[in-house]
PDB file of C-alpha atoms in Angstrom:
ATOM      1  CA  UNK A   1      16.940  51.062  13.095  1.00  0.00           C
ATOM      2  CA  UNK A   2      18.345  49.148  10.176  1.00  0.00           C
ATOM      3  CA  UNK A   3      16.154  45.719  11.074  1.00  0.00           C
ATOM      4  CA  UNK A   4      12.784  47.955  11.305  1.00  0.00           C
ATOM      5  CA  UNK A   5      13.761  48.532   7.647  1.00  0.00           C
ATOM      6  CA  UNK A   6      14.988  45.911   6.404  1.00  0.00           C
ATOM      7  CA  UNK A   7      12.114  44.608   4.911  1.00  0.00           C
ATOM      8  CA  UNK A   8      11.784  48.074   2.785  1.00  0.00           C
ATOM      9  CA  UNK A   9      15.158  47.045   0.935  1.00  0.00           C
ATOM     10  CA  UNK A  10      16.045  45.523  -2.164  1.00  0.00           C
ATOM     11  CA  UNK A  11      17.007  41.711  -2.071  1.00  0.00           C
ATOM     12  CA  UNK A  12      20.780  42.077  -3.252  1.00  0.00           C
ATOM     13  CA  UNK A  13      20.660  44.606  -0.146  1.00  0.00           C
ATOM     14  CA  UNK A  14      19.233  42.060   2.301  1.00  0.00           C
ATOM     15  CA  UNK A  15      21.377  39.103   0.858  1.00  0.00           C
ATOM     16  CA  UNK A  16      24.407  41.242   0.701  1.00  0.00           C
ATOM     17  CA  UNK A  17      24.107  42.059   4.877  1.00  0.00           C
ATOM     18  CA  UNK A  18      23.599  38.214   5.440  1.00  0.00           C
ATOM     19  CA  UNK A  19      26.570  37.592   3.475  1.00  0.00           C
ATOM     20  CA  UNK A  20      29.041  40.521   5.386  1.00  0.00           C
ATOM     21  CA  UNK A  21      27.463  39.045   9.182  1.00  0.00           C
ATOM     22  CA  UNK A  22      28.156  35.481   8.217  1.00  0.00           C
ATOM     23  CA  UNK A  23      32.219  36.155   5.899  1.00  0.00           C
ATOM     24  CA  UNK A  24      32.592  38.366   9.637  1.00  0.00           C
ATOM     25  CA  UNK A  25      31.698  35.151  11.440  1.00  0.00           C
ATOM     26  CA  UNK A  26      29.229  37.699  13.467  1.00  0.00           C
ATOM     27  CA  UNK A  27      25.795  35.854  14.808  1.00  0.00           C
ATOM     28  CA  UNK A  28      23.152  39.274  15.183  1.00  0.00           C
ATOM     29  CA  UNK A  29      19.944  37.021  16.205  1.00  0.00           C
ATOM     30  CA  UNK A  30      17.182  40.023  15.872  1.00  0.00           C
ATOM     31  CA  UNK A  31      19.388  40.573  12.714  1.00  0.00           C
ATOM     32  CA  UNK A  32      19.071  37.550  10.796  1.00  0.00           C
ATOM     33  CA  UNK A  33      15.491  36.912  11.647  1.00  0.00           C
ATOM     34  CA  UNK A  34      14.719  39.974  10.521  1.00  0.00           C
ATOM     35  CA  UNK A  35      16.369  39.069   7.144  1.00  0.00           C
ATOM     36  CA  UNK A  36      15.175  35.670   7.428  1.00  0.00           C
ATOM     37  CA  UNK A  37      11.302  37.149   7.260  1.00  0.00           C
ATOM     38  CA  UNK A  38      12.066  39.735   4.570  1.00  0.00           C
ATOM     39  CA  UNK A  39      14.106  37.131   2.599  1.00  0.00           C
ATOM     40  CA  UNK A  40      10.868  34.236   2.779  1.00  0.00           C
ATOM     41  CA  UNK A  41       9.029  37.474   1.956  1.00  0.00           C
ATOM     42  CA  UNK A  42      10.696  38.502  -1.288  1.00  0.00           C
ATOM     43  CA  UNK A  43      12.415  35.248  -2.185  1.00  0.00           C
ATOM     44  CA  UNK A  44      10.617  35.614  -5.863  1.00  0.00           C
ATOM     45  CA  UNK A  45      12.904  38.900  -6.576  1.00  0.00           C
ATOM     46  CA  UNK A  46      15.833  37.257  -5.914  1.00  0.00           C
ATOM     47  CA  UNK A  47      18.217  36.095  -8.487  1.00  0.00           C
ATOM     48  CA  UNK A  48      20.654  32.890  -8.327  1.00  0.00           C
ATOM     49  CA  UNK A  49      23.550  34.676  -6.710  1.00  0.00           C
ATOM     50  CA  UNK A  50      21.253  36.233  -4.260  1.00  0.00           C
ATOM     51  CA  UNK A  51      19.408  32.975  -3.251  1.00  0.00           C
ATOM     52  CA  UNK A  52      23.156  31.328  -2.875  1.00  0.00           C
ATOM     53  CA  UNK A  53      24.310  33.692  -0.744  1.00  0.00           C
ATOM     54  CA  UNK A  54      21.451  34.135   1.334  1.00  0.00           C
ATOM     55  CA  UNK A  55      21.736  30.027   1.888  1.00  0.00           C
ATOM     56  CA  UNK A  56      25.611  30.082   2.498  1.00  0.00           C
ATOM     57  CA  UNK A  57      25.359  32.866   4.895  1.00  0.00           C
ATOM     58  CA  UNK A  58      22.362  31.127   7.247  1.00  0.00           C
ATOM     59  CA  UNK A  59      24.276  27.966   6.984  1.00  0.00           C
ATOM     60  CA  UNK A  60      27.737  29.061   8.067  1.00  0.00           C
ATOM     61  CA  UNK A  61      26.128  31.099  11.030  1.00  0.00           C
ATOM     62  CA  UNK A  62      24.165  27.762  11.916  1.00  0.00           C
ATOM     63  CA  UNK A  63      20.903  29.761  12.045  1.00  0.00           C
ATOM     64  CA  UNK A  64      17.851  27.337  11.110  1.00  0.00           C
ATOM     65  CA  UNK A  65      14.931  29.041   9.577  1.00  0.00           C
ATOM     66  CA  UNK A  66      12.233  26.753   8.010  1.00  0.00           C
ATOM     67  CA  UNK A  67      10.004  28.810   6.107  1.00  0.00           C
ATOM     68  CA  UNK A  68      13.735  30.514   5.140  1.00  0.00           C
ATOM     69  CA  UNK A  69      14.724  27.248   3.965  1.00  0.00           C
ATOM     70  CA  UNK A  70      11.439  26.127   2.114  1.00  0.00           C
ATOM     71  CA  UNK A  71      11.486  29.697   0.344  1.00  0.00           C
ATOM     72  CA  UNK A  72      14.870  29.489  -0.561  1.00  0.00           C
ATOM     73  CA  UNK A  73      14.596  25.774  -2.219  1.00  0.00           C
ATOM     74  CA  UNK A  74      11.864  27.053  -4.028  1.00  0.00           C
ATOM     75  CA  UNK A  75      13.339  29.219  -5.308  1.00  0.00           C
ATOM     76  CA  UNK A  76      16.480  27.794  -6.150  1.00  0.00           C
ATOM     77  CA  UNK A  77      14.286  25.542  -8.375  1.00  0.00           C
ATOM     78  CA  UNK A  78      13.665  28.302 -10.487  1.00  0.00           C
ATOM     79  CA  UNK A  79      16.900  30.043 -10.684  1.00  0.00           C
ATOM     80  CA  UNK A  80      18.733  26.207 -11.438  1.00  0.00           C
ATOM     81  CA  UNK A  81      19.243  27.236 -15.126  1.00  0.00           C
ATOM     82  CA  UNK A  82      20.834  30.554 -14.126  1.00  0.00           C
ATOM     83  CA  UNK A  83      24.439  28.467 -13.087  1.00  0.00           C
ATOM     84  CA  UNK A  84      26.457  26.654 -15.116  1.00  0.00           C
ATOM     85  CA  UNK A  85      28.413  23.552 -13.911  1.00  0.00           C
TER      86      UNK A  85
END
């Protein structure tokens, strides 16, 4: 299945699914914890866009994932200079 695998894909891959679940408004639990672990994972690999989209999608699904969340702050730390206001 897709979430044995997920981990084995590239992050605009795994960002890109949390976005399409979360713009359809669909809630797959086993889904986005699976993404949720890969993302924490991989979070290093991701760029700007990637990291913003993997926090907009957790956050408009209401799904709370901690180490998600620390990972992604991190990150978003080092991508900062990649956006423009």
């Amino acid at each position: 299945s897709f979430i044995a695998q997920i981990k084995t894909c590239e992050p605009q891959a795994i960002s890109n699914t949390a976005w399409a679940f979360a713009s359809l408004g669909c809630l797959h639990h086993p889904l986005m914890t699976a993404i949720a672990a890969a993302a924490s994972a991989s979070i290093k690999s991701y760029n700007g866009q990637g990291i913003a989209n993997m926090a907009w999608a957790f956050a408009t699904l209401g799904v709370l994932d901690e180490p998600l969340l620390k990972a992604i702050s991190a990150a978003s730390i080092r991508t900062s200079p990649d956006f423009e206001p």
